[in-house]
Coordinates of C-alpha atoms in Angstrom, one line a residue:
M27 CA 15.9 -29.0 -28.8
Q28 CA 16.0 -25.5 -30.0
T29 CA 17.5 -22.2 -29.1
T30 CA 15.6 -19.7 -26.9
N31 CA 12.7 -18.0 -28.6
I32 CA 13.7 -14.3 -28.4
V33 CA 10.2 -13.1 -29.1
D34 CA 8.8 -15.1 -26.2
E35 CA 11.5 -13.8 -23.9
N36 CA 10.8 -10.2 -25.0
I37 CA 7.1 -10.7 -24.5
K38 CA 7.9 -12.0 -21.0
R39 CA 10.0 -8.9 -20.2
I40 CA 7.4 -6.5 -21.4
G41 CA 4.8 -8.4 -19.4
E42 CA 6.9 -8.0 -16.2
L43 CA 7.1 -4.2 -16.8
F44 CA 3.5 -3.7 -18.1
P45 CA 1.3 -6.6 -17.2
N46 CA -1.7 -4.8 -18.5
C47 CA -0.2 -5.0 -22.0
L48 CA -0.4 -8.8 -22.1
T49 CA -3.4 -10.2 -24.1
E50 CA -4.4 -13.4 -25.8
R51 CA -4.8 -14.3 -29.4
L52 CA -5.3 -17.5 -31.5
N53 CA -2.1 -18.7 -33.3
E54 CA -2.0 -20.4 -36.7
E55 CA -3.0 -23.7 -35.2
G56 CA -6.1 -22.0 -33.6
K57 CA -4.7 -22.3 -30.1
P58 CA -4.6 -19.4 -27.6
E59 CA -1.2 -17.8 -27.0
V60 CA 0.1 -14.8 -25.1
A61 CA 0.7 -11.7 -27.1
I62 CA 1.4 -8.0 -26.7
D63 CA -1.4 -5.4 -27.0
F64 CA 0.6 -2.9 -29.0
D65 CA -2.0 -0.2 -28.7
Q66 CA -1.9 -0.5 -24.9
L67 CA 1.9 -0.5 -25.0
K68 CA 1.9 2.7 -27.1
Q69 CA -0.4 4.2 -24.5
E70 CA 2.0 3.3 -21.7
L71 CA 4.9 5.0 -23.6
S72 CA 2.9 8.1 -24.7
K73 CA 1.7 11.2 -23.0
D74 CA -1.2 11.5 -25.4
I75 CA -4.1 9.2 -26.0
V76 CA -3.3 6.6 -28.6
E77 CA -6.1 5.2 -30.8
G78 CA -6.4 1.5 -31.4
P79 CA -9.6 0.0 -33.0
E80 CA -8.4 -3.7 -33.2
E81 CA -10.7 -6.1 -31.5
R82 CA -9.1 -8.3 -28.8
Y83 CA -9.7 -9.8 -25.4
Q84 CA -9.6 -6.9 -23.0
F85 CA -11.2 -5.3 -20.0
T86 CA -12.3 -1.8 -20.8
W87 CA -14.9 0.9 -20.1
P88 CA -15.6 4.4 -21.5
D89 CA -12.6 6.8 -20.9
K90 CA -10.3 4.1 -19.7
R91 CA -7.5 5.6 -21.9
N92 CA -8.0 8.9 -20.2
A93 CA -7.6 7.2 -16.8
I94 CA -4.3 5.7 -18.0
R95 CA -3.2 9.1 -19.2
L96 CA -4.1 10.6 -15.9
A97 CA -2.0 8.0 -14.0
N98 CA 1.0 8.8 -16.3
A99 CA 0.6 12.6 -16.3
P100 CA 3.1 14.5 -14.2
T101 CA 2.0 16.9 -11.4
T102 CA 3.2 20.4 -10.5
D103 CA 1.7 20.2 -7.0
T104 CA 3.8 20.2 -3.9
L105 CA 3.4 19.3 -0.2
R106 CA 3.5 22.0 2.5
P107 CA 4.4 21.1 6.1
C108 CA 2.0 22.1 8.9
R109 CA 3.9 22.1 12.2
E110 CA 1.0 23.4 14.3
E111 CA -1.2 20.3 13.5
S112 CA 1.7 17.8 13.7
V113 CA 2.9 15.8 16.8
D114 CA 6.6 15.7 17.5
F115 CA 7.4 17.1 14.0
D116 CA 11.2 17.1 14.3
N117 CA 11.5 13.5 15.5
T118 CA 8.7 11.5 14.1
Q119 CA 9.0 9.1 11.1
N120 CA 5.2 9.0 10.4
L121 CA 3.3 11.1 7.9
Y122 CA -0.3 12.3 7.6
I123 CA -0.9 13.9 4.2
E124 CA -4.0 15.9 3.3
G125 CA -5.1 16.1 -0.3
D126 CA -6.3 14.3 -3.4
N127 CA -4.6 10.9 -3.1
L128 CA -3.8 10.6 -6.8
Q129 CA -1.7 13.8 -6.8
V130 CA -0.1 12.8 -3.4
L131 CA 0.8 9.3 -4.7
K132 CA 2.6 10.9 -7.7
L133 CA 4.6 13.1 -5.3
L134 CA 5.3 10.1 -3.0
R135 CA 6.5 8.2 -6.1
E136 CA 9.5 10.5 -6.2
N137 CA 10.6 9.7 -2.7
Y138 CA 9.2 6.2 -1.9
L139 CA 9.7 4.4 -5.2
G140 CA 10.0 0.7 -4.2
K141 CA 10.2 1.4 -0.5
V142 CA 6.7 0.6 0.8
K143 CA 6.3 -2.9 2.2
M144 CA 2.5 -2.9 2.7
I145 CA -0.4 -0.9 1.3
Y146 CA -3.9 -1.2 2.8
I147 CA -6.8 0.7 1.4
D148 CA -10.5 0.8 2.1
P149 CA -11.7 2.8 -1.0
P150 CA -15.2 4.1 -1.5
Y151 CA -17.7 1.3 -2.1
N152 CA -19.8 2.1 -5.2
T153 CA -23.3 2.5 -3.9
G154 CA -24.4 4.8 -6.7
N155 CA -23.6 8.0 -4.8
D156 CA -21.5 10.8 -6.3
F157 CA -17.8 10.4 -5.7
V158 CA -15.8 13.0 -3.8
Y159 CA -12.8 12.2 -6.1
N160 CA -13.8 14.2 -9.2
D161 CA -11.0 13.8 -11.7
D162 CA -11.0 15.3 -15.2
F163 CA -12.6 12.1 -16.6
A164 CA -15.9 12.8 -14.8
Q165 CA -18.7 12.5 -17.3
S166 CA -22.2 13.8 -17.6
S167 CA -25.0 11.4 -18.4
S168 CA -25.0 12.6 -22.1
E169 CA -21.2 12.2 -22.4
Y170 CA -21.4 8.7 -21.0
I171 CA -24.1 7.7 -23.5
H172 CA -21.9 9.0 -26.3
N173 CA -18.6 7.5 -25.1
S174 CA -20.1 4.1 -24.3
G175 CA -21.6 3.7 -27.8
Q176 CA -25.2 3.8 -26.7
T177 CA -26.3 6.1 -29.5
D178 CA -26.7 5.5 -33.2
E179 CA -25.2 7.6 -36.1
E180 CA -28.0 10.1 -35.7
G181 CA -27.4 10.4 -32.0
N182 CA -30.5 8.5 -30.9
R183 CA -30.3 6.6 -27.7
L184 CA -30.0 2.8 -28.1
V185 CA -30.0 1.6 -24.4
A186 CA -32.5 2.6 -21.8
N187 CA -31.8 3.2 -18.1
T188 CA -28.2 4.3 -18.6
E189 CA -27.4 4.8 -15.0
S190 CA -28.0 1.1 -14.1
N191 CA -26.2 -0.1 -17.2
G192 CA -22.7 1.0 -16.2
R193 CA -22.2 4.7 -15.7
F194 CA -21.6 4.3 -12.0
H195 CA -19.2 1.5 -12.7
T196 CA -17.4 3.7 -15.2
D197 CA -17.1 6.5 -12.6
W198 CA -15.7 4.1 -10.0
L199 CA -13.3 2.5 -12.4
N200 CA -12.0 5.8 -13.6
M201 CA -11.4 6.8 -9.9
I202 CA -9.6 3.6 -8.8
Y203 CA -7.6 2.7 -11.8
P204 CA -5.0 5.6 -11.9
R205 CA -4.6 5.5 -8.1
L206 CA -3.7 1.8 -8.1
K207 CA -1.5 2.2 -11.1
V208 CA 0.6 4.8 -9.4
A209 CA 0.5 3.0 -6.0
K210 CA 2.1 -0.1 -7.6
D211 CA 5.4 1.8 -8.1
L212 CA 5.6 2.5 -4.4
L213 CA 5.6 -1.2 -3.4
S214 CA 8.9 -2.9 -2.7
E215 CA 9.8 -6.0 -4.6
D216 CA 8.5 -8.1 -1.7
G217 CA 5.6 -5.7 -1.0
V218 CA 1.9 -6.5 -0.9
I219 CA -1.4 -4.6 -1.2
F220 CA -4.7 -5.3 0.6
I221 CA -7.9 -3.8 -0.7
S222 CA -11.3 -4.0 1.1
M223 CA -14.4 -4.1 -1.1
D224 CA -18.0 -5.2 -1.1
E225 CA -20.1 -6.9 -3.7
N226 CA -20.7 -3.9 -5.9
E227 CA -17.3 -3.6 -7.5
I228 CA -15.3 -6.7 -6.4
D229 CA -15.4 -8.3 -9.8
N230 CA -14.2 -5.1 -11.5
L231 CA -11.6 -4.5 -8.8
E232 CA -10.1 -8.0 -9.5
K233 CA -10.0 -7.3 -13.2
V234 CA -8.3 -3.9 -12.6
C235 CA -5.7 -5.5 -10.2
N236 CA -5.1 -8.4 -12.6
E237 CA -4.2 -5.8 -15.3
I238 CA -2.1 -3.5 -13.1
F239 CA -0.3 -6.1 -10.8
G240 CA -0.6 -9.1 -13.0
E241 CA -3.0 -12.1 -12.4
H242 CA 0.0 -14.3 -11.4
N243 CA 0.7 -11.9 -8.5
L244 CA -2.7 -12.6 -6.9
V245 CA -2.1 -13.9 -3.3
G246 CA -5.8 -14.5 -2.6
K247 CA -9.2 -13.2 -1.8
V248 CA -10.4 -13.1 1.8
I249 CA -14.0 -13.2 3.0
W250 CA -14.3 -11.1 6.1
E251 CA -17.4 -11.6 8.3
R252 CA -17.9 -7.9 9.1
A253 CA -21.4 -8.2 10.7
F254 CA -22.2 -10.4 13.8
A255 CA -26.0 -10.3 13.3
P256 CA -28.3 -10.4 10.2
K257 CA -30.3 -7.4 9.1
N258 CA -34.0 -8.4 9.2
D259 CA -35.0 -5.5 7.1
A260 CA -32.8 -6.6 4.1
K261 CA -34.9 -6.9 0.9
Y262 CA -33.4 -10.3 -0.1
L263 CA -30.3 -11.6 1.6
S264 CA -28.6 -9.9 4.5
D265 CA -25.0 -9.1 3.6
S266 CA -22.7 -10.1 6.4
H267 CA -19.3 -10.1 4.7
D268 CA -16.9 -7.9 2.7
Y269 CA -13.9 -9.0 0.6
I270 CA -10.2 -8.2 1.0
I271 CA -8.2 -9.0 -2.1
V272 CA -4.4 -9.3 -1.8
Y273 CA -1.8 -8.8 -4.6
A274 CA 2.0 -9.1 -4.3
R275 CA 4.3 -6.8 -6.2
N276 CA 6.3 -9.9 -7.1
I277 CA 4.8 -13.2 -6.0
N278 CA 8.3 -14.8 -6.2
S279 CA 9.7 -12.3 -3.7
F280 CA 6.7 -12.1 -1.3
S281 CA 6.4 -14.5 1.6
I282 CA 3.3 -14.8 3.7
G283 CA 3.4 -13.9 7.4
L284 CA 2.2 -16.8 9.6
L285 CA -0.4 -16.2 12.3
P286 CA 0.3 -17.1 16.0
R287 CA -0.8 -20.6 16.9
T288 CA -4.1 -20.6 18.8
D289 CA -4.8 -22.5 22.0
E290 CA -7.4 -24.4 20.0
A291 CA -4.7 -25.6 17.5
N292 CA -2.3 -26.5 20.2
A293 CA -5.0 -28.4 22.1
R294 CA -4.9 -31.2 19.6
Y295 CA -1.4 -32.1 20.9
K296 CA -1.4 -34.4 23.9
N297 CA 1.2 -36.5 25.8
P298 CA -0.6 -39.6 27.2
D299 CA 2.6 -41.6 27.4
N300 CA 4.7 -38.9 28.9
D301 CA 7.0 -38.7 25.9
P302 CA 10.1 -36.6 26.8
R303 CA 9.8 -34.9 23.4
G304 CA 6.6 -33.2 24.6
P305 CA 3.0 -33.1 23.3
W306 CA 2.2 -34.9 20.0
T307 CA -0.7 -35.8 17.8
P308 CA -1.1 -39.1 16.0
D309 CA -0.9 -39.3 12.2
N310 CA -1.6 -41.9 9.5
M311 CA 1.4 -44.0 8.4
T312 CA 0.1 -45.4 5.1
V313 CA 0.0 -44.0 1.6
K314 CA -2.0 -44.7 -1.6
T315 CA 1.1 -44.9 -3.9
Y316 CA 1.7 -48.7 -3.6
S317 CA 5.2 -50.2 -3.3
A318 CA 5.7 -53.9 -2.6
S319 CA 8.9 -53.2 -0.6
Y320 CA 6.8 -51.0 1.7
D321 CA 4.1 -53.6 2.2
Y322 CA 5.1 -55.6 5.2
E323 CA 3.8 -56.8 8.6
I324 CA 4.3 -55.0 11.9
T325 CA 4.2 -56.7 15.3
T326 CA 2.6 -54.5 17.9
P327 CA 3.8 -54.4 21.6
N328 CA 1.0 -56.7 22.7
G329 CA 1.8 -59.2 19.9
S330 CA -0.8 -58.3 17.3
I331 CA 0.1 -58.4 13.6
M332 CA -0.8 -55.3 11.6
S333 CA -0.7 -54.9 7.8
P334 CA -1.6 -51.9 5.6
P335 CA -5.1 -51.7 4.2
N336 CA -5.7 -53.3 0.8
G337 CA -4.2 -51.1 -2.0
R338 CA -2.0 -49.1 0.4
C339 CA 1.4 -49.5 2.0
W340 CA 3.5 -48.1 4.8
F341 CA 5.0 -44.6 4.2
T342 CA 8.6 -45.8 4.8
S343 CA 10.9 -48.9 4.6
K344 CA 10.8 -51.7 7.1
E345 CA 14.2 -50.7 8.5
R346 CA 13.3 -47.1 9.1
M347 CA 9.9 -48.2 10.6
Q348 CA 11.7 -50.4 13.1
K349 CA 14.0 -47.5 14.1
L350 CA 11.0 -45.2 14.6
I351 CA 9.4 -47.8 16.9
E352 CA 12.6 -48.3 18.9
E353 CA 12.8 -44.5 19.4
G354 CA 9.2 -44.4 20.7
R355 CA 7.9 -42.3 17.8
V356 CA 5.1 -44.7 16.9
W357 CA 1.9 -45.0 19.0
F358 CA 0.0 -48.3 19.2
G359 CA -2.8 -47.1 21.4
S360 CA -3.1 -47.3 25.2
D361 CA -3.3 -51.1 25.1
G362 CA -0.4 -51.5 22.6
G363 CA -2.5 -53.3 20.1
N364 CA -3.9 -50.7 17.7
M365 CA -2.9 -49.8 14.2
P366 CA 0.4 -47.9 14.4
R367 CA 0.2 -44.1 14.2
L368 CA 3.2 -41.7 13.8
K369 CA 3.7 -39.1 16.5
R370 CA 3.8 -35.5 15.1
Y371 CA 5.4 -33.4 17.8
L372 CA 4.2 -29.8 18.6
A373 CA 7.9 -28.9 18.9
D374 CA 8.5 -29.8 15.3
V375 CA 5.6 -28.0 13.7
Q376 CA 6.1 -24.4 12.3
Q377 CA 5.6 -21.9 15.0
G378 CA 2.8 -20.2 13.2
M379 CA -0.3 -21.0 11.2
T380 CA -0.9 -20.5 7.5
P381 CA -3.7 -17.9 7.1
V382 CA -7.1 -19.1 5.6
T383 CA -9.4 -17.1 3.3
I384 CA -12.4 -16.9 5.7
W385 CA -11.9 -14.5 8.6
K386 CA -14.6 -14.8 11.4
Y387 CA -15.5 -11.7 13.3
T388 CA -14.7 -13.6 16.5
E389 CA -11.0 -13.6 15.3
V390 CA -10.6 -10.2 13.7
G391 CA -13.5 -8.1 14.8
H392 CA -16.5 -6.6 13.1
N393 CA -17.7 -3.1 12.1
Q394 CA -19.4 -2.5 15.4
E395 CA -16.2 -3.3 17.2
G396 CA -14.4 -0.8 15.0
R397 CA -17.0 1.8 15.8
Q398 CA -16.7 1.1 19.6
E399 CA -12.9 1.6 19.4
V400 CA -13.5 5.1 17.9
K401 CA -16.1 5.9 20.5
Q402 CA -13.8 4.9 23.4
L403 CA -11.3 7.5 22.1
F404 CA -13.9 10.3 21.6
E405 CA -15.9 10.1 24.8
G406 CA -18.7 8.0 23.4
K407 CA -18.9 9.7 19.9
G408 CA -18.5 7.4 16.9
Y409 CA -18.1 9.9 14.1
F410 CA -17.6 7.2 11.5
D411 CA -19.9 4.6 10.0
G412 CA -18.3 1.2 9.9
P413 CA -14.6 1.9 10.6
K414 CA -12.4 -1.2 10.4
P415 CA -11.5 -2.8 13.7
L416 CA -7.9 -2.9 15.0
R417 CA -7.8 -6.7 15.1
L418 CA -8.5 -6.8 11.4
L419 CA -5.6 -4.4 10.6
N420 CA -3.4 -6.3 13.0
R421 CA -4.0 -9.5 11.1
I422 CA -3.3 -7.8 7.7
I423 CA 0.0 -6.3 9.0
T424 CA 1.0 -9.7 10.3
I425 CA 0.2 -11.5 7.0
A426 CA 2.0 -8.8 5.1
N427 CA 5.1 -10.1 6.8
T428 CA 6.2 -6.6 7.7
C429 CA 9.7 -6.1 9.2
R430 CA 9.9 -4.0 12.3
D431 CA 11.0 -1.0 10.3
S432 CA 8.6 -1.4 7.3
I433 CA 6.7 1.5 5.7
I434 CA 3.0 1.0 5.7
L435 CA 0.8 3.2 3.4
D436 CA -3.0 3.8 3.5
F437 CA -4.1 6.4 0.9
F438 CA -7.8 6.2 1.8
S439 CA -7.0 6.8 5.5
G440 CA -10.5 7.7 6.7
S441 CA -10.7 6.9 10.4
A442 CA -7.0 6.3 10.6
T443 CA -7.4 2.7 11.9
T444 CA -4.2 1.7 10.0
A445 CA -2.1 4.3 11.9
H446 CA -3.6 3.2 15.2
A447 CA -2.9 -0.4 14.4
V448 CA 0.7 0.3 13.4
M449 CA 1.4 2.1 16.7
Q450 CA -0.3 -0.6 18.7
L451 CA 1.7 -3.4 17.1
N452 CA 4.9 -1.4 17.5
A453 CA 4.1 -1.1 21.2
E454 CA 3.6 -4.9 21.5
D455 CA 6.7 -6.1 19.7
G456 CA 9.1 -3.2 19.9
G457 CA 8.9 -2.5 16.2
K458 CA 9.7 0.8 14.4
R459 CA 7.1 0.5 11.6
K460 CA 6.3 3.8 9.9
F461 CA 2.9 4.8 8.6
I462 CA 1.9 7.2 5.8
M463 CA -1.7 8.2 5.9
V464 CA -3.3 10.1 2.9
Q465 CA -6.8 11.5 3.1
L466 CA -8.8 14.0 1.1
P467 CA -10.0 16.8 3.4
E468 CA -13.7 15.9 2.7
A469 CA -16.0 18.2 4.7
T470 CA -18.2 16.7 7.4
D471 CA -21.9 17.2 7.2
E472 CA -23.0 20.3 9.1
K473 CA -25.7 18.3 10.8
S474 CA -23.3 15.6 11.9
E475 CA -22.0 15.1 15.5
A476 CA -18.5 15.5 14.2
Y477 CA -19.2 18.9 12.7
K478 CA -20.9 20.1 15.9
A479 CA -17.9 18.9 17.9
G480 CA -15.6 21.1 15.8
Y481 CA -14.3 18.6 13.3
K482 CA -14.9 20.3 9.9
S483 CA -13.3 17.6 7.8
I484 CA -12.5 13.9 7.9
C485 CA -8.8 14.7 8.2
E486 CA -9.4 16.6 11.5
I487 CA -11.0 13.5 13.0
G488 CA -8.3 11.2 11.7
K489 CA -5.5 13.3 13.0
E490 CA -7.2 13.6 16.4
R491 CA -7.7 9.9 16.6
I492 CA -4.0 9.3 16.1
R493 CA -3.2 11.8 18.8
R494 CA -5.6 10.2 21.3
A495 CA -4.6 6.6 20.3
G496 CA -0.9 7.4 20.7
K497 CA -1.5 8.9 24.1
K498 CA -3.7 6.0 25.3
I499 CA -1.1 3.4 24.2
K500 CA 1.7 5.1 26.1
E501 CA -0.5 5.6 29.2
E502 CA -1.4 1.9 29.2
S503 CA 2.3 0.7 28.9
P504 CA 4.5 3.5 30.1
L505 CA 7.6 1.4 30.7
T506 CA 7.6 -0.4 27.3
T507 CA 6.6 2.5 25.1
Q508 CA 9.1 5.2 26.1
D509 CA 10.7 5.1 22.6
L510 CA 7.4 4.5 20.8
D511 CA 6.9 6.9 17.9
T512 CA 3.3 8.2 18.2
G513 CA 4.0 11.4 16.4
F514 CA 3.3 12.4 12.8
R515 CA 4.2 15.2 10.3
V516 CA 1.2 16.8 8.7
L517 CA 1.7 17.8 5.1
K518 CA -0.9 19.4 2.9
L519 CA -1.2 19.2 -0.9
D520 CA -1.0 22.6 -2.6
S521 CA 0.0 24.1 -5.9
S522 CA 3.6 24.7 -6.7
N523 CA 5.6 27.1 -4.6
M524 CA 6.9 28.7 -7.9
Q525 CA 5.1 31.5 -9.6
D526 CA 3.2 30.7 -12.8
V527 CA 4.9 33.4 -15.0
Y528 CA 4.5 33.4 -18.7
Y529 CA 5.4 36.4 -20.9
T530 CA 5.0 37.0 -24.6
P531 CA 7.9 39.0 -26.1
E532 CA 5.9 42.2 -26.2
E533 CA 4.9 41.9 -22.5
F534 CA 8.5 41.3 -21.2
D535 CA 10.8 44.1 -20.0
Q536 CA 13.9 44.2 -17.9
R537 CA 12.0 44.7 -14.7
D538 CA 10.8 41.1 -15.0
L539 CA 14.3 39.9 -14.5
F540 CA 14.2 41.0 -10.9
E541 CA 10.7 39.5 -10.1
D542 CA 10.8 36.9 -7.4
N543 CA 9.9 33.5 -8.7
I544 CA 8.5 32.3 -5.3
K545 CA 4.9 32.8 -4.4
P546 CA 4.7 35.4 -1.6
D547 CA 2.7 33.2 0.8
R548 CA 5.3 30.4 0.9
T549 CA 7.7 29.9 3.8
E550 CA 11.3 28.6 3.8
E551 CA 10.1 25.3 5.1
D552 CA 7.7 25.0 2.2
L553 CA 10.6 25.5 -0.2
L554 CA 12.6 22.9 1.7
F555 CA 9.9 20.2 1.4
Q556 CA 9.5 20.9 -2.3
T557 CA 13.2 20.5 -2.6
M558 CA 13.1 17.2 -0.7
I559 CA 10.4 15.9 -3.1
D560 CA 12.4 17.0 -6.1
L561 CA 15.6 15.2 -4.8
G562 CA 13.8 12.0 -3.7
I563 CA 14.5 12.4 0.0
E564 CA 12.0 10.7 2.3
L565 CA 9.6 13.3 3.8
S566 CA 10.1 11.9 7.3
A567 CA 13.9 12.6 7.1
K568 CA 15.5 14.4 10.1
I569 CA 15.6 18.2 9.7
E570 CA 17.7 20.5 11.7
Q571 CA 17.8 24.3 11.6
T572 CA 21.0 26.2 12.4
Q573 CA 22.4 29.7 12.1
I574 CA 25.6 30.4 10.1
A575 CA 26.8 34.0 9.9
G576 CA 23.4 35.2 10.9
K577 CA 21.5 33.2 8.2
T578 CA 19.1 30.3 8.6
V579 CA 20.5 27.0 7.2
W580 CA 18.5 23.8 6.9
N581 CA 20.3 20.5 7.3
V582 CA 18.5 17.4 6.2
S583 CA 19.6 13.8 7.0
D584 CA 22.9 14.9 8.7
G585 CA 24.2 16.9 5.8
Y586 CA 22.8 15.0 2.9
L587 CA 21.0 18.2 1.9
M588 CA 21.8 21.7 3.1
A589 CA 19.7 24.7 2.0
C590 CA 19.6 28.4 2.6
F591 CA 16.7 30.6 1.5
D592 CA 17.5 33.8 3.4
E593 CA 18.1 37.1 1.7
A594 CA 21.5 38.7 1.3
V595 CA 23.6 35.5 1.8
N596 CA 27.3 36.4 1.8
E597 CA 30.5 34.5 1.2
T598 CA 31.0 33.7 4.9
T599 CA 27.8 31.7 5.0
I600 CA 28.5 29.9 1.7
T601 CA 32.1 29.1 2.8
E602 CA 30.9 27.5 6.1
I603 CA 28.3 25.5 4.3
A604 CA 30.8 24.3 1.7
K605 CA 33.2 23.2 4.5
Q606 CA 30.6 20.8 5.7
Q607 CA 30.6 19.1 2.3
P608 CA 26.9 18.3 1.8
Y609 CA 25.8 16.0 -1.0
Y610 CA 23.3 18.7 -2.1
F611 CA 23.2 22.4 -1.6
I612 CA 20.1 24.5 -2.5
M613 CA 19.5 28.2 -2.4
R614 CA 17.2 30.8 -3.9
D615 CA 18.0 32.7 -7.0
S616 CA 17.5 35.9 -5.0
S617 CA 19.5 34.9 -2.0
L618 CA 23.0 35.9 -3.1
A619 CA 23.9 39.2 -1.5
N620 CA 25.5 40.8 -4.6
D621 CA 27.2 40.1 -7.9
N622 CA 30.6 39.4 -6.2
V623 CA 29.1 36.6 -4.1
A624 CA 27.5 35.2 -7.2
D625 CA 30.9 35.3 -9.0
N626 CA 32.7 33.5 -6.2
F627 CA 29.9 31.0 -5.4
E628 CA 31.2 28.3 -7.7
Q629 CA 34.9 28.9 -6.8
I630 CA 34.1 28.5 -3.0
F631 CA 32.5 25.1 -3.6
K632 CA 35.2 23.9 -6.0
H633 CA 37.8 24.7 -3.3
Y634 CA 36.0 23.2 -0.3
S635 CA 33.5 20.6 -1.7
K636 CA 33.8 20.1 -5.4
D637 CA 31.5 17.1 -5.4
T638 CA 28.6 18.9 -3.8
I639 CA 25.7 19.2 -6.2
R640 CA 24.6 22.8 -6.3
R641 CA 21.1 24.0 -7.4
I642 CA 19.5 27.4 -7.6
I643 CA 15.7 27.7 -7.4

């Protein structure tokens, strides 16, 4: 009987925005209560590292604050299209992006904020090897000892065997934390993320996800039987499983996808009495919650009298029970004298099965199956150790409850199983799901079969797998896959297209006013894609190239964006563009033919398309 506690409401709102800022403390009565970690909140709202020495319940490691800063820091990088490595560049809705996935995720955040229905990642398992992802928090052994407090005031080492005491955990956490933090922003309100992991970091991964996504958004943790046979050379126990943890963006908006009913599940339903309602299975008709009005005798068809067991009663009233018997919905056994059982009809059950947390390899495949799938595409060459099987990804996409036009992201693409699974599922159900694969162009070992076959990086293998898989899917079902999108646009992470030009006053002269601000090796299409990133346009948007008055004009999404980067653009070209009334119009600073064109530029647009947003780069 009191008004709403505004402080509690504000804490709730902050927790929804920044779940990692929630903590616990003891109140005046000594009971735990939810509170805000203000130092953490300051860190979220600051570009610089914020100090905070107060002790509290928290999950931390050396340089965690730097990992948070790295996630929040902007990037000046861009994505450059590569038509020659793409498939059906002009028509496809799929993307394959090469580059450090942290920088790529930051760029995708501009265009795909809240648009991705499902993320699946299979990040590096922490086996003690060096990481390929070397961000600026990478520490030397001596730096780790200092940052983790393992030295006294004189600098003497306090803890022996540092490497086994956490340095590798620190490196891994600093790698995964900022990537997951940025990836969360891409998920739609009903979106979900699946992360594969082994024993080495599963505990830390759960803590990181609880902090980033919120513990209340945990959907579950799956145990996947990835191996079909034990390893007899194992030192202790032979590991035969991995984990897949699942978090929703908002647990209240997410709904789980049901799995198709199996023949085994349906086999429990019989029809021994030829019931016109179809197959059924018998079910108990008594309950533990006792009610005297529901405790009565039932006369069976052969005249026997049946009563509920001691302490139990029937699940419904005598009147309703009689109606069920008259409708033939109660089974008394083949001789008509057994304890009554309610018929549960197959036609009435949900047409799907709730997923369980243990996935057998007989249901979703194992690592060797995934390897065989790659070998079948590459003439017997595996190229990858332990790629995920298609059946596993198929189940994940189904459970994610993806719509037929959902966007699916994998930013540790590796063997590109996710892309293969998306195309396969689209071929089966006619969907239009789109994939975005992101992979660091990690070099293959010069001694490996992949390198000898001409694949110099993991990206080259992944792209080739998508090409071959798409071709195979279409060949196997030519009539039903005519409209299937098996193409992909290749984009590559690179530094900004703009020159890094900084002058002190004494270095500057008038000639610098006429210097081109675009790097000389960048194409018009490079500029177009950087513009699309800046304006938040999906990178798979339709692009058309036309000629107006002898100048190349780019048209994106049917006139949403028009751009011209040619030299010596005159009033005729600008007028024709303005007449088409694009939402955005972009051109280079050096594109205007002369001062007269520059003077008339604004007037032309005000006359023909005053609402067009004009920008000069």
